[in-house]
XYZ file of C-alpha atoms in Angstrom:
578
model
C 0.000 0.000 0.000
C 1.415 3.429 -0.821
C 2.651 5.444 2.102
C 0.272 8.340 2.844
C 1.700 11.680 1.878
C 2.566 14.006 4.732
C 0.213 16.888 5.538
C 0.403 19.597 2.922
C 2.706 17.570 0.650
C 1.934 17.883 -3.061
C 3.040 15.865 -6.022
C 4.048 17.602 -9.223
C 1.501 17.165 -12.002
C 2.666 14.707 -14.617
C 4.881 12.826 -12.159
C 6.040 9.391 -13.206
C 3.340 6.757 -12.749
C 0.416 9.222 -12.699
C -1.633 9.334 -15.922
C -2.759 12.697 -17.212
C -6.381 13.177 -16.211
C -9.048 15.651 -17.225
C -11.004 17.349 -14.412
C -14.003 15.186 -15.277
C -11.960 11.973 -15.053
C -10.465 13.107 -11.756
C -13.964 13.827 -10.394
C -15.182 10.398 -11.512
C -12.203 8.826 -9.744
C -13.152 10.645 -6.524
C -16.741 9.427 -6.844
C -15.711 5.824 -7.372
C -13.355 5.894 -4.369
C -15.996 7.571 -2.171
C -18.550 4.894 -3.080
C -16.048 2.190 -2.156
C -15.385 3.752 1.253
C -19.042 4.233 2.164
C -19.768 0.701 1.027
C -16.835 -0.724 2.997
C -18.234 0.713 6.253
C -21.125 -1.757 5.887
C -18.758 -4.716 6.213
C -15.730 -3.564 8.222
C -15.282 -1.918 11.597
C -13.302 1.313 11.887
C -9.581 0.619 11.819
C -9.922 -2.597 9.805
C -7.120 -3.068 7.277
C -9.533 -3.348 4.336
C -11.284 -0.120 5.363
C -7.970 1.704 5.778
C -6.966 0.599 2.288
C -10.060 2.016 0.560
C -9.745 5.214 2.628
C -6.189 5.565 1.367
C -7.423 5.213 -2.224
C -9.920 7.994 -1.609
C -7.319 10.388 -0.203
C -5.119 9.632 -3.242
C -8.052 10.383 -5.567
C -8.748 13.662 -3.726
C -5.088 14.678 -4.021
C -5.134 13.771 -7.708
C -8.126 16.090 -8.184
C -6.273 18.878 -6.328
C -3.279 18.439 -8.640
C -5.356 18.429 -11.817
C -7.591 21.413 -10.988
C -5.588 23.329 -8.342
C -8.924 23.754 -6.555
C -10.684 22.307 -3.539
C -12.973 19.313 -3.940
C -16.462 20.869 -3.599
C -19.120 18.205 -3.011
C -22.603 19.585 -3.708
C -25.186 17.898 -1.470
C -28.649 17.134 -2.843
C -31.471 15.086 -1.314
C -30.662 12.002 -3.389
C -27.342 12.826 -5.059
C -23.826 14.098 -4.476
C -22.131 16.105 -7.233
C -18.632 17.385 -7.949
C -19.017 20.119 -10.530
C -21.180 18.594 -13.257
C -20.213 15.027 -12.385
C -22.721 12.974 -10.370
C -20.627 11.039 -7.827
C -23.405 9.257 -5.931
C -27.073 9.010 -6.848
C -29.893 7.083 -5.148
C -33.359 6.188 -6.360
C -34.953 7.889 -3.341
C -33.984 10.377 -0.652
C -34.583 7.723 2.012
C -31.769 5.515 0.697
C -29.356 8.346 -0.134
C -25.988 8.598 1.607
C -26.505 12.377 1.692
C -29.606 12.085 3.925
C -28.074 13.197 7.285
C -26.232 16.110 5.647
C -29.199 17.275 3.573
C -31.589 17.252 6.526
C -29.329 19.595 8.453
C -29.108 22.060 5.577
C -25.577 21.170 4.385
C -25.269 22.322 0.792
C -21.543 21.863 0.168
C -18.623 19.904 1.642
C -15.201 21.404 0.807
C -12.088 19.197 0.927
C -9.217 21.687 0.803
C -5.711 21.018 -0.577
C -3.452 19.735 2.182
C -6.126 17.425 3.586
C -4.518 14.424 5.286
C -5.836 10.886 5.544
C -6.400 11.044 9.334
C -8.736 14.045 9.108
C -10.615 12.599 6.105
C -11.041 9.233 7.858
C -12.478 10.962 10.947
C -14.981 12.863 8.793
C -16.041 9.727 6.917
C -16.511 7.928 10.240
C -18.829 10.715 11.425
C -20.723 10.538 8.147
C -21.200 6.772 8.500
C -22.366 7.053 12.116
C -24.871 9.719 11.072
C -26.205 7.365 8.393
C -26.545 4.561 10.948
C -28.206 6.807 13.553
C -25.390 6.156 16.036
C -24.199 9.707 16.726
C -23.967 10.636 20.424
C -27.491 11.570 21.619
C -26.468 15.085 22.574
C -25.127 15.890 19.077
C -26.430 16.318 15.586
C -24.018 15.978 12.660
C -23.602 19.710 12.154
C -22.777 20.455 15.823
C -20.396 17.555 16.219
C -18.565 18.575 13.034
C -17.769 22.040 14.349
C -16.780 20.789 17.779
C -14.239 18.428 16.180
C -12.497 21.469 14.670
C -11.545 20.164 11.232
C -8.907 22.330 9.558
C -9.104 21.301 5.886
C -12.762 20.264 5.665
C -15.478 22.914 5.537
C -19.287 22.824 5.363
C -21.510 25.366 3.629
C -24.882 25.336 5.379
C -28.125 26.970 4.237
C -29.522 29.838 6.249
C -32.385 28.948 8.614
C -35.447 31.224 8.912
C -36.395 32.664 12.276
C -38.189 30.274 14.666
C -41.621 30.695 16.257
C -40.059 31.893 19.515
C -39.191 35.283 18.001
C -42.774 36.544 18.479
C -43.998 36.310 14.905
C -47.733 36.660 14.383
C -50.039 33.740 13.533
C -50.295 35.010 9.971
C -46.506 35.073 9.631
C -46.321 31.517 11.007
C -48.877 30.343 8.457
C -46.870 31.965 5.669
C -43.704 30.324 6.968
C -45.353 26.880 7.014
C -46.462 27.355 3.406
C -43.012 28.513 2.406
C -41.394 25.479 4.053
C -43.362 23.189 1.751
C -42.109 25.148 -1.239
C -38.552 25.080 0.081
C -38.500 21.326 0.442
C -39.868 20.958 -3.093
C -37.000 23.146 -4.320
C -34.377 21.303 -2.285
C -35.456 17.895 -3.502
C -35.803 18.883 -7.152
C -33.216 17.074 -9.303
C -30.361 19.392 -10.284
C -27.709 18.821 -12.903
C -24.914 20.815 -11.253
C -23.845 22.248 -7.951
C -24.537 25.861 -8.909
C -27.378 27.882 -7.435
C -28.096 30.299 -4.651
C -28.413 29.293 -1.030
C -31.892 28.385 0.122
C -33.220 28.369 3.685
C -34.419 24.965 4.855
C -36.851 25.757 7.672
C -36.975 25.122 11.419
C -35.300 22.236 13.189
C -38.761 21.062 14.287
C -39.895 20.863 10.678
C -36.778 18.902 9.702
C -37.315 16.467 12.559
C -40.907 15.913 11.493
C -39.866 15.468 7.879
C -37.242 12.878 8.843
C -39.685 10.971 11.054
C -42.415 10.815 8.425
C -40.496 10.435 5.172
C -36.870 9.486 5.697
C -36.936 7.449 8.927
C -34.426 4.565 8.585
C -34.807 1.107 10.060
C -32.978 0.801 13.370
C -32.104 -2.356 15.264
C -34.325 -1.365 18.196
C -37.261 -1.020 15.794
C -37.167 -4.767 15.247
C -37.426 -5.661 18.966
C -40.956 -6.187 20.229
C -42.002 -4.630 23.531
C -43.287 -6.845 26.331
C -46.920 -5.750 25.976
C -49.658 -7.865 27.618
C -50.831 -10.629 25.299
C -54.196 -9.898 23.619
C -54.837 -6.937 25.935
C -58.518 -6.051 26.089
C -59.771 -9.161 24.242
C -61.770 -11.890 25.933
C -61.304 -15.596 25.335
C -64.620 -15.683 23.454
C -63.532 -12.892 21.112
C -60.240 -14.619 20.451
C -62.021 -17.888 19.704
C -64.252 -16.086 17.209
C -61.248 -14.502 15.501
C -59.495 -17.844 15.198
C -62.659 -19.518 13.924
C -63.043 -16.786 11.302
C -59.478 -17.313 10.217
C -59.937 -21.067 9.965
C -63.105 -20.650 7.871
C -61.331 -18.320 5.471
C -58.361 -20.686 5.170
C -60.588 -23.705 4.620
C -62.875 -22.129 2.030
C -62.655 -22.262 -1.740
C -60.738 -19.008 -2.003
C -58.310 -16.964 0.035
C -59.521 -13.462 0.832
C -57.834 -10.263 1.820
C -59.878 -10.196 5.051
C -58.017 -13.283 6.305
C -54.703 -11.474 5.991
C -55.999 -8.526 7.984
C -57.206 -10.893 10.714
C -53.707 -12.347 11.072
C -52.183 -8.883 10.894
C -54.427 -7.771 13.739
C -53.561 -10.832 15.820
C -49.836 -10.208 15.365
C -50.245 -6.865 17.125
C -51.479 -8.446 20.366
C -50.204 -12.031 20.353
C -47.833 -13.646 22.833
C -44.345 -14.417 21.625
C -44.970 -18.167 21.675
C -48.010 -17.663 19.399
C -46.111 -15.567 16.904
C -44.591 -18.449 14.913
C -48.021 -20.061 14.414
C -49.543 -16.798 13.178
C -46.646 -16.241 10.768
C -47.129 -19.781 9.435
C -50.802 -18.937 8.744
C -49.745 -15.710 7.092
C -47.262 -17.536 4.856
C -49.984 -19.941 3.723
C -52.338 -17.061 2.961
C -49.698 -15.141 1.004
C -48.688 -18.168 -1.061
C -52.344 -18.883 -1.833
C -52.913 -15.301 -2.970
C -49.879 -15.559 -5.254
C -50.992 -18.937 -6.628
C -54.460 -17.565 -7.369
C -53.074 -14.445 -9.061
C -54.569 -11.969 -6.571
C -51.967 -9.300 -7.333
C -54.191 -6.307 -6.585
C -55.065 -7.675 -3.142
C -51.412 -8.407 -2.403
C -50.357 -4.866 -3.326
C -53.116 -3.383 -1.167
C -52.098 -5.558 1.783
C -48.428 -4.566 1.519
C -49.321 -0.872 1.236
C -51.733 -1.062 4.167
C -49.263 -2.842 6.434
C -46.586 -0.311 5.524
C -48.927 2.549 6.468
C -49.687 0.871 9.791
C -45.994 0.450 10.538
C -45.259 4.109 9.743
C -48.122 5.232 11.956
C -47.013 3.073 14.893
C -43.411 2.093 15.580
C -44.706 -0.975 17.446
C -45.828 -2.507 14.125
C -42.421 -2.241 12.462
C -41.294 -5.733 13.655
C -44.549 -7.182 12.341
C -44.086 -5.514 8.936
C -40.617 -6.945 8.458
C -41.619 -10.369 9.756
C -44.517 -10.546 7.264
C -42.681 -9.138 4.226
C -39.834 -11.605 4.728
C -42.398 -14.390 4.333
C -42.525 -13.618 0.610
C -39.129 -15.282 0.347
C -39.845 -18.332 2.484
C -39.988 -21.618 0.608
C -43.746 -21.876 -0.041
C -44.366 -18.284 -1.168
C -41.057 -18.124 -2.990
C -42.004 -21.189 -5.031
C -45.387 -19.638 -5.893
C -43.704 -16.404 -7.049
C -41.204 -18.337 -9.176
C -43.991 -20.326 -10.827
C -45.975 -17.156 -11.504
C -43.137 -15.633 -13.534
C -43.406 -18.531 -15.996
C -46.925 -17.425 -16.974
C -47.244 -14.881 -19.806
C -47.577 -11.296 -18.621
C -47.060 -11.985 -14.904
C -43.341 -11.214 -14.637
C -44.058 -7.472 -14.403
C -46.613 -8.068 -11.631
C -44.104 -10.066 -9.600
C -41.413 -7.401 -10.035
C -43.857 -4.661 -8.991
C -44.812 -6.621 -5.879
C -41.183 -7.188 -4.888
C -40.323 -3.521 -5.516
C -43.076 -2.478 -3.065
C -41.491 -4.430 -0.189
C -39.206 -2.671 2.334
C -35.532 -2.758 1.435
C -34.516 -4.727 4.547
C -36.973 -7.492 3.611
C -35.181 -7.925 0.271
C -32.044 -9.318 1.895
C -33.486 -12.821 1.473
C -34.591 -12.403 -2.127
C -31.435 -13.939 -3.632
C -32.858 -17.458 -3.173
C -35.794 -16.427 -5.339
C -33.348 -15.191 -7.977
C -31.989 -18.707 -8.504
C -35.419 -20.338 -8.503
C -36.870 -18.214 -11.298
C -37.356 -20.426 -14.363
C -36.286 -18.000 -17.097
C -33.192 -15.838 -17.633
C -35.471 -12.886 -18.478
C -37.089 -13.105 -15.044
C -33.713 -13.404 -13.326
C -32.417 -10.365 -15.175
C -35.461 -8.244 -14.297
C -35.189 -9.164 -10.614
C -31.418 -8.612 -10.550
C -31.784 -5.089 -11.987
C -34.447 -4.307 -9.380
C -32.162 -5.477 -6.562
C -29.265 -3.400 -7.854
C -31.505 -0.310 -7.960
C -32.592 -0.990 -4.373
C -28.956 -1.312 -3.228
C -29.062 -5.069 -2.498
C -25.664 -6.748 -2.841
C -25.497 -9.647 -5.301
C -22.143 -10.963 -4.087
C -23.875 -14.311 -3.538
C -23.650 -14.825 -7.307
C -19.933 -15.474 -6.883
C -20.507 -18.425 -4.553
C -23.428 -19.742 -6.607
C -22.086 -19.080 -10.096
C -22.435 -22.794 -10.917
C -26.243 -22.340 -10.740
C -26.162 -19.975 -13.724
C -26.547 -21.208 -17.274
C -25.405 -20.028 -20.676
C -28.588 -17.986 -21.191
C -27.964 -16.155 -17.885
C -24.791 -14.559 -19.223
C -26.857 -11.918 -21.039
C -28.281 -10.386 -17.845
C -25.125 -11.064 -15.826
C -23.270 -8.864 -18.336
C -24.437 -5.596 -16.730
C -23.251 -6.859 -13.329
C -19.836 -7.810 -14.709
C -19.456 -4.326 -16.209
C -20.336 -2.527 -12.963
C -16.701 -1.954 -11.903
C -13.663 -3.593 -10.262
C -15.884 -5.097 -7.553
C -17.339 -7.421 -10.225
C -14.004 -9.144 -10.968
C -14.695 -12.113 -8.619
C -17.938 -12.841 -10.506
C -16.122 -13.043 -13.849
C -13.439 -15.273 -12.316
C -16.118 -17.572 -10.833
C -17.846 -17.886 -14.213
C -14.541 -18.732 -15.897
C -14.379 -21.669 -13.486
C -17.961 -22.776 -14.206
C -18.337 -26.603 -14.211
C -20.111 -26.620 -17.599
C -17.767 -26.096 -20.580
C -20.454 -24.480 -22.760
C -20.859 -21.703 -20.160
C -17.107 -21.141 -20.007
C -16.888 -20.958 -23.798
C -19.883 -18.591 -24.043
C -18.374 -16.281 -21.421
C -15.070 -16.110 -23.313
C -16.890 -14.705 -26.346
C -18.275 -11.866 -24.160
C -15.032 -10.725 -22.535
C -13.774 -7.222 -23.231
C -10.123 -6.088 -23.400
C -10.434 -4.885 -19.785
C -11.675 -8.328 -18.742
C -8.777 -10.010 -20.541
C -6.277 -7.785 -18.738
C -7.878 -8.381 -15.321
C -8.412 -12.139 -15.782
C -5.097 -12.979 -17.458
C -4.134 -15.788 -15.079
C -7.472 -17.715 -15.298
C -7.444 -17.313 -19.082
C -3.961 -18.791 -19.398
C -5.115 -21.797 -17.351
C -8.000 -22.315 -19.778
C -5.460 -23.071 -22.531
C -5.179 -26.494 -20.847
C -8.928 -26.853 -20.193
C -10.313 -30.415 -20.611
C -12.875 -29.168 -23.176
C -11.570 -28.610 -26.715
C -14.078 -25.813 -27.355
C -12.973 -23.883 -24.266
C -9.291 -24.261 -25.197
C -10.027 -22.979 -28.690
C -12.061 -20.000 -27.457
C -9.367 -19.026 -24.952
C -6.697 -19.326 -27.655
C -8.611 -17.052 -30.043
C -9.210 -14.483 -27.304
C -5.585 -14.318 -26.155
C -4.281 -14.017 -29.713
C -6.863 -11.353 -30.594
C -5.662 -9.107 -27.747
C -1.971 -9.990 -28.154
C -1.326 -11.491 -24.703
C 2.372 -12.383 -24.961
C 2.211 -14.326 -21.692
C 0.314 -17.061 -23.570
C 3.442 -18.131 -25.479
C 4.826 -20.227 -22.610
C 1.607 -22.231 -21.968
C 1.156 -22.735 -25.729
C 4.669 -24.141 -26.109
C 3.922 -26.528 -23.238
C 0.709 -27.579 -25.006
C 2.757 -28.815 -27.980
C 4.003 -31.700 -25.793
C 0.430 -32.857 -25.078
C -1.643 -35.129 -27.316
C -3.916 -33.090 -29.591
C -5.844 -33.523 -32.785
C -4.175 -32.224 -35.906
C -6.453 -29.209 -36.288
C -5.900 -28.070 -32.715
C -2.117 -28.485 -33.008
C -2.141 -26.424 -36.178
C -4.150 -23.720 -34.379
C -1.592 -23.620 -31.545
C 1.276 -23.293 -34.050
C -0.502 -20.456 -35.859
C -1.110 -18.696 -32.514
C 2.622 -18.891 -31.730
C 3.350 -17.349 -35.120
C 0.904 -14.506 -34.468
C 2.203 -13.806 -30.944
C 5.857 -14.004 -32.006
C 9.031 -13.799 -29.948
C 12.179 -15.932 -29.697
C 10.481 -18.679 -27.647
C 7.716 -19.016 -30.231
C 10.322 -19.109 -33.023
C 12.259 -21.909 -31.331
C 9.063 -23.931 -30.837
C 8.109 -23.559 -34.505
C 11.568 -24.628 -35.705
C 11.464 -27.672 -33.431
C 7.962 -28.618 -34.605
C 9.058 -28.262 -38.257
C 11.997 -30.599 -37.720
C 10.013 -33.241 -35.794
C 6.822 -33.235 -37.896
C 6.275 -36.467 -39.848
C 2.863 -35.522 -41.247
C 3.291 -33.629 -44.526
C 0.266 -31.400 -43.888
C 1.546 -30.461 -40.429
C 5.091 -29.837 -41.729
C 3.697 -27.619 -44.493
C 1.666 -25.663 -41.925
C 4.801 -25.210 -39.766
C 6.644 -23.754 -42.758
C 3.865 -21.237 -43.386
C 3.824 -20.266 -39.668
C 7.602 -19.712 -39.736
C 7.072 -17.406 -42.702
C 4.412 -15.453 -40.812
C 6.774 -15.086 -37.850
C 9.681 -14.146 -40.159
C 12.319 -15.965 -38.070
C 15.687 -15.717 -39.959
C 17.170 -18.571 -37.868
C 14.874 -21.016 -39.692
C 16.456 -20.282 -43.092
C 18.775 -23.382 -43.177
C 15.868 -25.696 -42.293
C 13.625 -24.268 -44.986
C 16.343 -24.234 -47.648
C 17.211 -27.873 -46.969
C 13.631 -28.978 -47.591
C 13.060 -26.589 -50.502
C 16.112 -27.993 -52.336
C 15.218 -31.651 -51.828
C 14.615 -33.370 -55.111
C 11.829 -35.700 -53.990
C 10.119 -33.520 -51.361
C 6.326 -33.072 -51.822
C 5.444 -30.186 -54.089
C 3.160 -28.418 -51.551
C 5.818 -28.615 -48.855
C 8.523 -27.250 -51.131
C 6.254 -24.416 -52.255
C 5.442 -23.527 -48.640
C 9.149 -23.443 -47.753
C 9.966 -21.165 -50.717
C 7.150 -18.769 -49.753
C 8.353 -18.753 -46.148
C 11.940 -18.030 -47.239
C 10.698 -14.985 -49.111
C 9.079 -13.688 -45.905
C 12.071 -14.161 -43.578
C 13.841 -11.174 -42.148
C 17.403 -10.641 -43.393
C 20.133 -12.363 -41.374
C 21.797 -10.101 -38.799
């Protein structure tokens, strides 16, 4: 890992090892590094070696931007995006899921990273940012206050002005006007903007921001998922409970499954004892799977929306919401959803239903991904999960479950950045040769450079088709490192056509090792067709050290005509001696 530069140290632009970058490229590099850091906080504790490494890459990207532009890094904060100039660094589908949420709610419009910023100060700021996202700041602080008390020297915040509060003695009419203006202000603040320019805008009172966060942007916290020890079935008699259960049983045992049954279970979950919870959830799973099997998509959507409203209105229902929505990915309901996607026109309905579920409930959706019967359905679900920020790293461990047709939708995942390299490597090791061969035809020059070692191993793959595809790919992009493995392949038993392909690849790649292998193959070849092919390959390579061998055969009186002709043509192509 590179040693962090000392505070204030600068590197001369154009120094050795640093490519010349445009300001836009430098901004994109900052955005990519920032995304990696914020993502790493989800998996590593502060101080972890992997986290330190990605933080170091970010500080290097920031310094590179300073060198290219000679200006501070000015991050423009929006409700669902973070911009650097005209370059969008981070963008989320909704303000609730945005990494800028804690900054935006406190009126932060810009974050300035000044030249001279060191890695220790940047790491402390990123740690504060992560804790604000996770709702783990000290209770006596908000992000803005804690930032100024830390006394950062090379990081600055530009914060919007706040209008006067109600305690200043404004009249009722003025308060009403202020409330109306606050609605307009939030509409302005959340409007999508293409750049960081624009005048400062006031954001309203702290009370309004708190209410906005509670109603619109409230995240899921660990304590939200812990049920309180409320009395079981408080206020309900045994007779009433018996009637509720009887109603539920009648609905479950009838010809159809109705929305009313779901609401009965939902109501029971609010007042049940903990030991009764598993039985109620089992009933709920049966009801949900039956609704899916019977194609009651409208009822399902209404149920999900209604339960979500209940959970937002009462924090006590949040555990129930997540317990119920996770049932969609239990075995019975998951199987019903997978079967539904096989019916014409229902894939869109399934995707819409899954998209309506809370993000935390989608953590178990990857099992459904592998059970979907068609690659089109898998691709649609995978794109939805990526938009919702669900990691698909499980594809690396379960790459053997993917087929040749899946490579089309996996393509957009493989092109998502360096973090997708393990997926490509896993697919190159797929147990089915037709998948390996199909993947080789889809690799780009960047893939070939990143996966050089696995590709060289495929030159000795048990499947002839895979060996041939790897050979064509390596020759097409001129990978000189393939010469050694190809020379070793000449000692193995191969069909004539494959051996001729290896010899031609050595001629195309060139080099002294390839020339020596071609001369040796020409001398040892007993088959006239193979010997003729070796002569032509030597001519393509233009190796002058093969001249005596070619002349000896070309001057033979009784040598085959085709062989002699090939030797004469090769002699005409050889480079001059010396």
